[in-house]
Coordinates of C-alpha atoms in Angstrom, one line a residue:
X1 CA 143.0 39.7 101.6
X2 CA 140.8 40.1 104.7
X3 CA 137.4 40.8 104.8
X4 CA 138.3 43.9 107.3
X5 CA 140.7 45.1 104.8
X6 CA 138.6 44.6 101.5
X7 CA 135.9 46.8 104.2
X8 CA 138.4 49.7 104.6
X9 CA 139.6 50.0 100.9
X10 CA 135.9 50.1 99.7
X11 CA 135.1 52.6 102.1
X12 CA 137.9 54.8 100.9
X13 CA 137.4 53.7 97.0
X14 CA 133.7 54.5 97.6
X15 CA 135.1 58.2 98.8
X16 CA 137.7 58.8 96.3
X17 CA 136.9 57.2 92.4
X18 CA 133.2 59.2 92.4
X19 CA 135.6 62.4 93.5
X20 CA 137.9 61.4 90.6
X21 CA 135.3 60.7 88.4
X22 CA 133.3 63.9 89.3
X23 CA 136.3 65.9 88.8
X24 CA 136.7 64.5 85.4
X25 CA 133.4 64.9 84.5
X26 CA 132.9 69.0 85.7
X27 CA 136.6 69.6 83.8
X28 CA 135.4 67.7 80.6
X29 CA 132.1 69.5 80.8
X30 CA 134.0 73.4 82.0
X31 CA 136.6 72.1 78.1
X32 CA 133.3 71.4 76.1
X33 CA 131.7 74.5 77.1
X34 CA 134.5 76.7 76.2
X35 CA 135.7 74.8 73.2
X36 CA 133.1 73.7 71.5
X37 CA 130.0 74.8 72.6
X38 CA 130.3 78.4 73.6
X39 CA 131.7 79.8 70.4
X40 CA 128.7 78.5 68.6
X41 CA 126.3 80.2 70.6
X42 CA 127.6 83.8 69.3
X43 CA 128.9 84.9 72.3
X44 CA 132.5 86.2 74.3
X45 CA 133.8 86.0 77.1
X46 CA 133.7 89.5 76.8
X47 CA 131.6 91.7 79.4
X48 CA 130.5 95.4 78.5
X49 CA 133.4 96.4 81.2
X50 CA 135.8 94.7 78.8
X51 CA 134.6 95.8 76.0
X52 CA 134.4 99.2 77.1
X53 CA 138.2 99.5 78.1
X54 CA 139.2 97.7 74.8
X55 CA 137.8 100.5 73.1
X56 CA 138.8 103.1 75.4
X57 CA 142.4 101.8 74.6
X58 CA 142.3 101.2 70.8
X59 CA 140.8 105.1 70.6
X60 CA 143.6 106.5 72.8
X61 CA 146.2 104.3 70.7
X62 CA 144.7 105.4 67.8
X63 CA 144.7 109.2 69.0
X64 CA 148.7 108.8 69.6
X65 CA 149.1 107.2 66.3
X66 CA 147.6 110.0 64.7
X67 CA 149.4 112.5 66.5
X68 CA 152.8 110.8 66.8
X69 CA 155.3 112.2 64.0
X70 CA 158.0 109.7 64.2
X71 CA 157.8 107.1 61.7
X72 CA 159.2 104.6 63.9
X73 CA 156.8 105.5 67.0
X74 CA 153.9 105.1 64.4
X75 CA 154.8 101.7 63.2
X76 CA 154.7 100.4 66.8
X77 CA 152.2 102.3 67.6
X78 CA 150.1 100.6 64.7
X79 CA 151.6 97.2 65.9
X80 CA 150.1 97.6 68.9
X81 CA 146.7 98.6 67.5
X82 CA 146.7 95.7 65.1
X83 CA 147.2 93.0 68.2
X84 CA 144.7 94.8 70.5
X85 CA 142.3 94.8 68.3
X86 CA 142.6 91.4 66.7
X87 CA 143.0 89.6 70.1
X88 CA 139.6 91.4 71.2
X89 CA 138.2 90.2 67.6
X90 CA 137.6 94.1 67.1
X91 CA 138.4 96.0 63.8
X92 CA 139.4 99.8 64.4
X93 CA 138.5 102.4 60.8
X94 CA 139.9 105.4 60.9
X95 CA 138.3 108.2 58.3
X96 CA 138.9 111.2 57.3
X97 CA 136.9 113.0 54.6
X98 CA 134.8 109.9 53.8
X99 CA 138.2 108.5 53.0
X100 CA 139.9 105.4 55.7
X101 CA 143.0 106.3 56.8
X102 CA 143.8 103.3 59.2
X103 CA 142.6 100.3 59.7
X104 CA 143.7 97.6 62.4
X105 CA 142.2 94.0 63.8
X106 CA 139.8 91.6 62.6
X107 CA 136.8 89.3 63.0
X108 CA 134.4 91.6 62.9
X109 CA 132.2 92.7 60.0
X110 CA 132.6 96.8 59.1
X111 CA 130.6 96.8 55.4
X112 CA 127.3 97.8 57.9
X113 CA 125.9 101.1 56.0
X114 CA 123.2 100.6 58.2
X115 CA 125.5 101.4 61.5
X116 CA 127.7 104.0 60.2
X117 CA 124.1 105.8 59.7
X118 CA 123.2 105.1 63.2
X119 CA 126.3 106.5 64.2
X120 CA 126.5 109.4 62.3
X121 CA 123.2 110.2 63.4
X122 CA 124.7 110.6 67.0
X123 CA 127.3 112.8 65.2
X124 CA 130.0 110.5 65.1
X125 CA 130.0 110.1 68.9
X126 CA 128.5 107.2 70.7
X127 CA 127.3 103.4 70.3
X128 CA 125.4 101.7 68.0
X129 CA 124.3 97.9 67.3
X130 CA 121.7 96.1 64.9
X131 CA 122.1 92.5 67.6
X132 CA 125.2 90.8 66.2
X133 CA 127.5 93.8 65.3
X134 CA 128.0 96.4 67.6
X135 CA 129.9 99.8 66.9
X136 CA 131.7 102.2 68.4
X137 CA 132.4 105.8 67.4
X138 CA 134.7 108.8 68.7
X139 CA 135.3 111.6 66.8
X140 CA 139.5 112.9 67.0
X141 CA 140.7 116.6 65.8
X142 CA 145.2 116.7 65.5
X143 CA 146.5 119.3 63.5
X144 CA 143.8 121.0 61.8
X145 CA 142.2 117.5 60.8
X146 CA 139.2 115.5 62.4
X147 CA 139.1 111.9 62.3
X148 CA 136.4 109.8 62.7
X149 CA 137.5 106.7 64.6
X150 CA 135.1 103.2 64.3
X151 CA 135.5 100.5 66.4
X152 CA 133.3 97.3 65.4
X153 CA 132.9 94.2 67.2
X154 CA 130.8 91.1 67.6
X155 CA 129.1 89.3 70.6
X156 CA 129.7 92.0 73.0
X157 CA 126.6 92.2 76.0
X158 CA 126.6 93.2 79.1
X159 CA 125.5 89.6 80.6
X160 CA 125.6 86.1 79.3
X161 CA 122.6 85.8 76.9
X162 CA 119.9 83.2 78.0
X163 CA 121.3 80.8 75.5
X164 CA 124.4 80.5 77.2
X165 CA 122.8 80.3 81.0
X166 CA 120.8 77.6 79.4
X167 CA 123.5 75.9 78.0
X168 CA 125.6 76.1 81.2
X169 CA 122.9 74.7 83.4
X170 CA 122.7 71.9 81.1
X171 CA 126.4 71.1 81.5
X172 CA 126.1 72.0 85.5
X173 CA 123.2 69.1 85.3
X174 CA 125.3 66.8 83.0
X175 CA 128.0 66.9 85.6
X176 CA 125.9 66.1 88.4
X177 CA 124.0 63.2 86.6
X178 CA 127.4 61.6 85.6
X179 CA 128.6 62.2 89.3
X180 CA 125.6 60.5 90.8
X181 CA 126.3 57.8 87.9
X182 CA 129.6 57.2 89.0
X183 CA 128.8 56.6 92.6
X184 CA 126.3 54.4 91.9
X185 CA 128.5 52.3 89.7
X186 CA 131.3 52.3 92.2
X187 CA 129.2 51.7 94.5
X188 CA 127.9 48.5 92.8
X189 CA 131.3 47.8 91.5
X190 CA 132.0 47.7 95.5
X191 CA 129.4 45.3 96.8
X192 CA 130.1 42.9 94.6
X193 CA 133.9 43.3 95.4
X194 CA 133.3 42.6 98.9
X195 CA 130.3 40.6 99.7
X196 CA 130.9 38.1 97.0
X197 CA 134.1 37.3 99.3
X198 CA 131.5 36.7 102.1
X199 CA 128.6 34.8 100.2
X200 CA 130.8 32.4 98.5
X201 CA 132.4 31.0 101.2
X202 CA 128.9 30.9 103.4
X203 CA 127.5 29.1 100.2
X204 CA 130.5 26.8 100.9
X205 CA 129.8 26.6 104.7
X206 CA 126.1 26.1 104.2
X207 CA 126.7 23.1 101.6
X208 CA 129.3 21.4 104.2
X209 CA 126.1 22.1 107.2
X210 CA 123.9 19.8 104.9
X211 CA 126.2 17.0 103.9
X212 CA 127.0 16.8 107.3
X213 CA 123.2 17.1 108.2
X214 CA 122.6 14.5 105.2
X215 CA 125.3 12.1 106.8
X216 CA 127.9 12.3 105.0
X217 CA 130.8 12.9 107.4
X218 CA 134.0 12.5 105.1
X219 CA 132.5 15.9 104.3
X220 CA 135.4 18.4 104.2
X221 CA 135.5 21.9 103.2
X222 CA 138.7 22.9 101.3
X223 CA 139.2 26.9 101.4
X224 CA 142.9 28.4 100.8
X225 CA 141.6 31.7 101.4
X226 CA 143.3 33.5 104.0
X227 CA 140.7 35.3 105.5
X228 CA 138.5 35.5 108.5
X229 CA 136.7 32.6 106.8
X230 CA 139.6 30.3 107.2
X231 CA 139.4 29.6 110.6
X232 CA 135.8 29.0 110.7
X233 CA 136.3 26.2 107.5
X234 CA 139.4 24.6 109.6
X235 CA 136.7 24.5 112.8
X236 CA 134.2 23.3 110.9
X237 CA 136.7 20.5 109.2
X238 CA 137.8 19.6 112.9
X239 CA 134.3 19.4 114.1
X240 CA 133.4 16.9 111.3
X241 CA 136.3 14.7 112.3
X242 CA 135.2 14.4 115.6
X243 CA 131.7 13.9 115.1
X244 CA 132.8 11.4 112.9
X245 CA 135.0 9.8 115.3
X246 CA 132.1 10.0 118.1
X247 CA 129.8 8.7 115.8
X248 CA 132.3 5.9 115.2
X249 CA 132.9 5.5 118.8
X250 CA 129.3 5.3 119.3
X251 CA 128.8 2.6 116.5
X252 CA 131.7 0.9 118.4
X253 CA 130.4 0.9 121.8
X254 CA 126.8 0.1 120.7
X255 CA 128.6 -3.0 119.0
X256 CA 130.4 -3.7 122.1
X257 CA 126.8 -3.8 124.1
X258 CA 125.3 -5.9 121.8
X259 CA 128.6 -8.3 122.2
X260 CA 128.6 -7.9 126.3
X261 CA 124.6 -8.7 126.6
X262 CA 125.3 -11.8 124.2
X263 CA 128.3 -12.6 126.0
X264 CA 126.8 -12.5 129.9
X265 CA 123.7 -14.1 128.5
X266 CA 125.8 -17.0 127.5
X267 CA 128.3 -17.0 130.5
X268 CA 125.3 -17.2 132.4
X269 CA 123.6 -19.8 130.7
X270 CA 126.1 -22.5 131.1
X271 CA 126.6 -22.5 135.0
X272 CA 122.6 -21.9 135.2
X273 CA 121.9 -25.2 133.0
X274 CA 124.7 -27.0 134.9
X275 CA 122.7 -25.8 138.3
X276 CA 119.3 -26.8 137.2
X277 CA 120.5 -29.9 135.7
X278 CA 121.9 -31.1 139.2
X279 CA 119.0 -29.8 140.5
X280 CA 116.7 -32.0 138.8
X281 CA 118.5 -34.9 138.9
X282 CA 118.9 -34.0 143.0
X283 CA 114.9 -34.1 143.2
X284 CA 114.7 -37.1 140.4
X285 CA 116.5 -39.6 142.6
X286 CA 118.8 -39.7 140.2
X287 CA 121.8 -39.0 143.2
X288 CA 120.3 -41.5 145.5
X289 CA 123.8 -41.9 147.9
X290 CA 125.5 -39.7 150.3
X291 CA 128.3 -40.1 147.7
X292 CA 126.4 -38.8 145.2
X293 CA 124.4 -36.0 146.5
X294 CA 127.5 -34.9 147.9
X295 CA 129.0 -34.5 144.6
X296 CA 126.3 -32.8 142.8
X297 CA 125.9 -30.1 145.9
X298 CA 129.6 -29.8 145.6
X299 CA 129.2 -28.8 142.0
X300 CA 126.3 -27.2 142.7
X301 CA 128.7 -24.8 145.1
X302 CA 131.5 -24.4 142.6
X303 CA 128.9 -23.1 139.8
X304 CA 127.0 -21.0 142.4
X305 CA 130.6 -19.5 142.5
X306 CA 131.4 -19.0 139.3
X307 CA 128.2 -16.8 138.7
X308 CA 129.4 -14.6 141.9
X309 CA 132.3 -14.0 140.2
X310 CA 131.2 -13.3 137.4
X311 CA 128.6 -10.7 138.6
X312 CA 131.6 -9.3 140.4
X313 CA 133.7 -9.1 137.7
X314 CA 130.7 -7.3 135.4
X315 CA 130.0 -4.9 138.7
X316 CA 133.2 -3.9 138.4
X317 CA 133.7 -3.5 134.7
X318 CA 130.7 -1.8 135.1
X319 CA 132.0 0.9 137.9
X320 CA 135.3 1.2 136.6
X321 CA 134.0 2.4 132.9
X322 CA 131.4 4.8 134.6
X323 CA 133.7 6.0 136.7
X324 CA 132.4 4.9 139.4
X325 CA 134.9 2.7 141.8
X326 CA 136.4 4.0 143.8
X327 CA 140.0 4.9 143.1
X328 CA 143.0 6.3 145.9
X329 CA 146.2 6.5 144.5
X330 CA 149.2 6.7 146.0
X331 CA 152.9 6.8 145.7
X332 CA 153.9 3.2 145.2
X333 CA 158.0 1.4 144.8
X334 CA 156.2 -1.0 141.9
X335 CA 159.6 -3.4 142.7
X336 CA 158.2 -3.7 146.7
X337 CA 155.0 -4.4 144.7
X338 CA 155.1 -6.9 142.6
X339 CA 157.3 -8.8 145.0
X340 CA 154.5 -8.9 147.7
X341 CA 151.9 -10.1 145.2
X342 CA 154.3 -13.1 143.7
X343 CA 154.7 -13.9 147.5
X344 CA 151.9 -13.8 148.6
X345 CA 150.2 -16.5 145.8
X346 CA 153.0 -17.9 144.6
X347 CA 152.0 -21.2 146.5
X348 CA 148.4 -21.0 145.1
X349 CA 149.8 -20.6 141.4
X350 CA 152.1 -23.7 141.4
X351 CA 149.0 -25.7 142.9
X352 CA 147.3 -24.7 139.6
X353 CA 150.2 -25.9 137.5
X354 CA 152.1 -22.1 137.2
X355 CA 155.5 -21.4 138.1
X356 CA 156.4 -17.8 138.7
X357 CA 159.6 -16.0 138.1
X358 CA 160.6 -12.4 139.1
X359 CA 164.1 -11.2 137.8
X360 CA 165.6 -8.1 139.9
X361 CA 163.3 -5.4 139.1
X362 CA 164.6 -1.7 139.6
X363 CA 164.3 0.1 142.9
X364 CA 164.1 3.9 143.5
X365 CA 161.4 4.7 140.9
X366 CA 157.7 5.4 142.5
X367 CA 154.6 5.7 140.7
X368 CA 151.5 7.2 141.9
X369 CA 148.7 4.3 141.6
X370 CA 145.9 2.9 143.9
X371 CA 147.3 -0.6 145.5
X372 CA 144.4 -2.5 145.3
X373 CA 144.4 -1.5 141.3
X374 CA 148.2 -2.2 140.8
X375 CA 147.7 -5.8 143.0
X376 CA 143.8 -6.7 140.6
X377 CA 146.5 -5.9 137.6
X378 CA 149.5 -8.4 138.3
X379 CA 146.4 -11.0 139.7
X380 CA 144.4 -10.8 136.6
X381 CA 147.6 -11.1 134.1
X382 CA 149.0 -14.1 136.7
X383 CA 145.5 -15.9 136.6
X384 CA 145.1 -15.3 133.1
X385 CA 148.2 -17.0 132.0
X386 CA 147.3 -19.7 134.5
X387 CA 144.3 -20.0 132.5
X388 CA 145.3 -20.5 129.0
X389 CA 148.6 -22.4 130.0
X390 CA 148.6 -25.1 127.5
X391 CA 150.9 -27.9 129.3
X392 CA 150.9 -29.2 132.7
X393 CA 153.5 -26.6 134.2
X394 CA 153.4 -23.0 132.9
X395 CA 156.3 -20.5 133.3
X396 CA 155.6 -16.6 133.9
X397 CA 158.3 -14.5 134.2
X398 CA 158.7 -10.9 135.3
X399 CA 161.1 -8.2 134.2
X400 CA 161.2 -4.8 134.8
X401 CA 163.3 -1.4 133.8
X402 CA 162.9 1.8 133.6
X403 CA 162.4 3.8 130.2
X404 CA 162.4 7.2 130.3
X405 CA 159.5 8.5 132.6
X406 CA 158.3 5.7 132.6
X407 CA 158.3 2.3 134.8
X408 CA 158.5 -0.6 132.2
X409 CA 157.0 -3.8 133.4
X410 CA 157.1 -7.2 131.5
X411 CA 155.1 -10.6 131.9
X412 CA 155.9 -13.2 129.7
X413 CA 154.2 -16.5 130.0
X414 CA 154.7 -19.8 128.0
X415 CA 151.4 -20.5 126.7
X416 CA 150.2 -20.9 123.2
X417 CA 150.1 -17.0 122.6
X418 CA 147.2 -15.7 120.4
X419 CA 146.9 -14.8 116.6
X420 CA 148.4 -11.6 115.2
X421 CA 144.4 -10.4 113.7
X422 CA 143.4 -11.1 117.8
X423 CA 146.3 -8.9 119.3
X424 CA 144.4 -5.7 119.0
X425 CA 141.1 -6.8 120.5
X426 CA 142.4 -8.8 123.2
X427 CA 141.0 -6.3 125.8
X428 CA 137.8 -5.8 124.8
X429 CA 135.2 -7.2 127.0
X430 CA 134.2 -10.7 126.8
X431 CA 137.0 -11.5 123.7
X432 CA 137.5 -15.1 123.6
X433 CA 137.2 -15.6 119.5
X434 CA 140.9 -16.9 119.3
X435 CA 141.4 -20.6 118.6
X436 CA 143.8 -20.3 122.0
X437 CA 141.8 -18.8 125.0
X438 CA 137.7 -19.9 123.3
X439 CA 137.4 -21.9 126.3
X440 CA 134.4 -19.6 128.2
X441 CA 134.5 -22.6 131.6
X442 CA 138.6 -21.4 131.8
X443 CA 136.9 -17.4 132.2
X444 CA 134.7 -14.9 131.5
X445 CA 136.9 -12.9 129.4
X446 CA 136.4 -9.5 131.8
X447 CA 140.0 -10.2 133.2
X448 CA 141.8 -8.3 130.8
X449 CA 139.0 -5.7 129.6
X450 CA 139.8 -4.8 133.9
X451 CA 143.2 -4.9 133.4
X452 CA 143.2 -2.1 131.0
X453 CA 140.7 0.1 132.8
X454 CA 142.8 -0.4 135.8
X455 CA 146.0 0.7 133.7
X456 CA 144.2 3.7 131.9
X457 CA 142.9 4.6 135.2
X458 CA 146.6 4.8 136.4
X459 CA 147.6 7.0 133.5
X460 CA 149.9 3.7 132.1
X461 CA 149.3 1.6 128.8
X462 CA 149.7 -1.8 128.4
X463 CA 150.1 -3.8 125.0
X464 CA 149.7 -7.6 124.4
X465 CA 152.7 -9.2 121.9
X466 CA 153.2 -12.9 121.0
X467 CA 156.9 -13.8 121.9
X468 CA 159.6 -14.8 119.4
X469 CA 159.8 -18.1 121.5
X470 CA 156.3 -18.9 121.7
X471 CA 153.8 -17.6 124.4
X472 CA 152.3 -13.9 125.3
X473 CA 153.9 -11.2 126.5
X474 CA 152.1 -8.4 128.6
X475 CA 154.1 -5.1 128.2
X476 CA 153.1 -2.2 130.8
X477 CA 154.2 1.5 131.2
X478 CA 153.6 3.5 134.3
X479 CA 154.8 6.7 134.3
X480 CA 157.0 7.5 137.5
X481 CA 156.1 10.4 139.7
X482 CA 157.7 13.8 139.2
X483 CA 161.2 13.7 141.4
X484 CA 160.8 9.7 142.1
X485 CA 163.4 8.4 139.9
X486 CA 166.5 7.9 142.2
X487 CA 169.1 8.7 139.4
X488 CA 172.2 7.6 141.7
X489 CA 170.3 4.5 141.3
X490 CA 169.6 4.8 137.5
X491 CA 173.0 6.1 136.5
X492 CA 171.6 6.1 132.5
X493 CA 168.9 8.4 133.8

């Protein structure tokens, strides 16, 4: 349950159980009062209105018993007398000649000499009470013969006595007390209902916030609540993955720092020694013919030029993985492509002891990458095999197709391929740890590092896989722009 809804239902709980309750409460308080309570405290419901047209009734009944001749008419007559007066807890005497000649009801005492005194002292006409016992008298002539007709009764007054007011306020303040009790309880009852569905999961958040601040990202907070906390935990859960993966990647590219400083400082150090060792023996004497001194200044040239290039090939690491070079793409037939680049160093790569082959590549399919990036790309992959070729003529060959979205080319050389633990690090900057391509005079081990900028720059991937036959294979996707497939010329497509 949500938090908004656990909100609405104890603001409508808080509203109805203290009504319940109260209701309960004033009704079990209103039963005491008249079941229990008020009957000991000597009084009736009865008010002196009531009590006054009881009596009124059981005298005028009485009257028509007396006078009625019927026998039958005087038995129901009595009948009636006898439930009047007993429902009223009255007791009606009738007398005549110090003698009773009726007597109906109950509940009340009539042995009071001490009240028939009173009355008859009022001449048999009036009312008369000694507190508890109060009696009534009317005096009744029929035929010749006067009656004298009593009427006692108990706990009659004309207003609740104080014992009863006191007694009622009590009850009144009862009520109110258990009322007040029950809304504080439900209101407790409440609290605890809802906010302990908010502090357990912020206890639960706060923990993950200091393993997280303690270092421990494997952290995870598991909550299966569906509530408004839910979201929050996955966020937080997603956030702790990726500051674990950036401090990963940090780790990573701090590592790969250390490794590039190590690396230049060593590619640097070996042309450097090679120059001031020439150097020295130029001013030693030690090249003392033309022959000579024009070898060593002719390998003082070529090592003068392998430290350009390789502060060009750092500058433009460097660019490329700041963002930095400048990059114009634009739509591009890769088939046109690669052909231009075999033919234009084909030449230069069989001087070097490479042999290049291009099968039909497919036409019709353009991608959308800068020339000068696709043309470093094929160079780098060309000069690379050339590099590492491990017999006096190498073979590259080229294959293309078309996959999908994607433009699918393939170089496969037949070198000595590379280990299946050095696959996955091939492309990282200044790699050379495999027993095949450790040579660091053959490169600098920025060629392919570029190669993949240049690819991820393009949007493409490329993969490195040894081949079932022996040698590397380069395998690289470019994905074709939006409409440039010619599918009349890719049927399949």
């Amino acid at each position: 349950m949500t938090i908004k809804k656990r909100l609405f239902l104890s603001n409508i709980l808080m509203i109805v159980i203290p009504a319940c309750l109260g209701v309960l409460a004033v009704a079990a308080a209103l039963l005491l009062f008249l079941t229990v309570l008020l009957p000991q405290s000597g009084s009736t419901w009865l008010s002196q209105h009531d009590v006054a047209e009881t009596r009124s009734e059981l005298v005028s009944l009485a009257e028509d018993w007396l006078s009625e001749a019927d026998p039958a008419q005087q038995t129901a007559l009595a009948a009636r007398l006898e439930k009047t007066a007993a429902a009223h807890q009255m007791v009606l005497v009738i007398r005549q000649d110090g003698g009773e000649a009726g007597r109906f009801g109950q509940g009340a005492a009539t042995d009071q000499p001490g009240l028939t005194q009173a009355l008859a002292a009022l001449e048999g006409s009036g009312t008369v009470s000694d507190g508890t016992t109060d009696l009534f008298g009317a005096v009744y002539s029929a035929g010749g013969v006067t009656y004298q007709l009593e009427v006692y009764s108990q706990g009659v007054v004309t207003d609740l006595p104080h014992q009863t007011e006191h007694l009622a306020a009590t009850l009144l303040a009862a009520a109110v007390v258990m009322v007040l009790a029950a809304v504080l309880v439900t209101n407790r009852f409440l609290t605890r209902f809802v906010f302990r569905h908010i502090q357990e999961p912020l206890e639960t958040l706060a923990e993950g916030v200091h393993q997280i601040r303690d270092g421990n990202l494997t952290h995870r907070i598991a909550y299966d609540s569906r509530d408004e906390f839910q979201p929050v935990c996955e966020d937080f859960n997603d956030m702790a993955q990726r500051l674990r993966a950036s401090v990963e990647q940090s780790q990573r590219e701090e590592a790969s720092r250390k490794e590039l400083l190590a690396s230049i400082s060593h590619d640097i150090r070996s042309p450097l020694t090679a120059i001031q060792a020439y150097v020295e023996g130029l001013l030693d004497g030690v090249a003392d013919t033309p022959e000579k001194q024009r070898e060593y200044l002719t390998i003082l040239q070529a090592k003068a030029t392998e430290m350009d290039q390789l502060v060009r090939r750092i500058s433009l690491f460097s660019k490329m993985d700041l963002g930095e070079y400048p990059y114009s793409p634009e739509p591009l037939d890769p088939a046109q492509e690669v052909e231009a680049v075999v033919a234009a160093s084909r030449e230069a790569y069989r001087q070097r002891g490479l042999s290049i082959t291009v099968e039909p590549l497919p036409t019709g399919c353009q991608v959308l990458a800068d020339p000068i990036y696709f043309h470093s790309i094929l160079t780098n992959l060309l000069d690379n095999s050339a590099k590492y070729k491990d017999k006096a003529t190498g073979q590259v060959t080229i294959t293309g197709a078309v996959e999908g979205q994607d433009f699918c080319l393939t170089v496969d050389d037949d070198g000595p391929g590379v280990p299946l633990e050095a696959l996955p690090r091939l492309f990282d900057v200044f790699y050379r740890n495999d027993p095949a391509r450790k040579n660091p005079d053959q490169g600098s081990g920025l060629g392919l590092a570029i190669v993949a900028k240049s690819m991820e720059r393009m949007g493409g991937t490329i993969r490195a896989e040894n081949r079932p036959q022996g040698g590397l294979r380069m395998v690289l996707r470019i994905p074709c722009t939006e409409g440039g497939i010619d599918h009349e010329t890719h049927p399949d497509r």
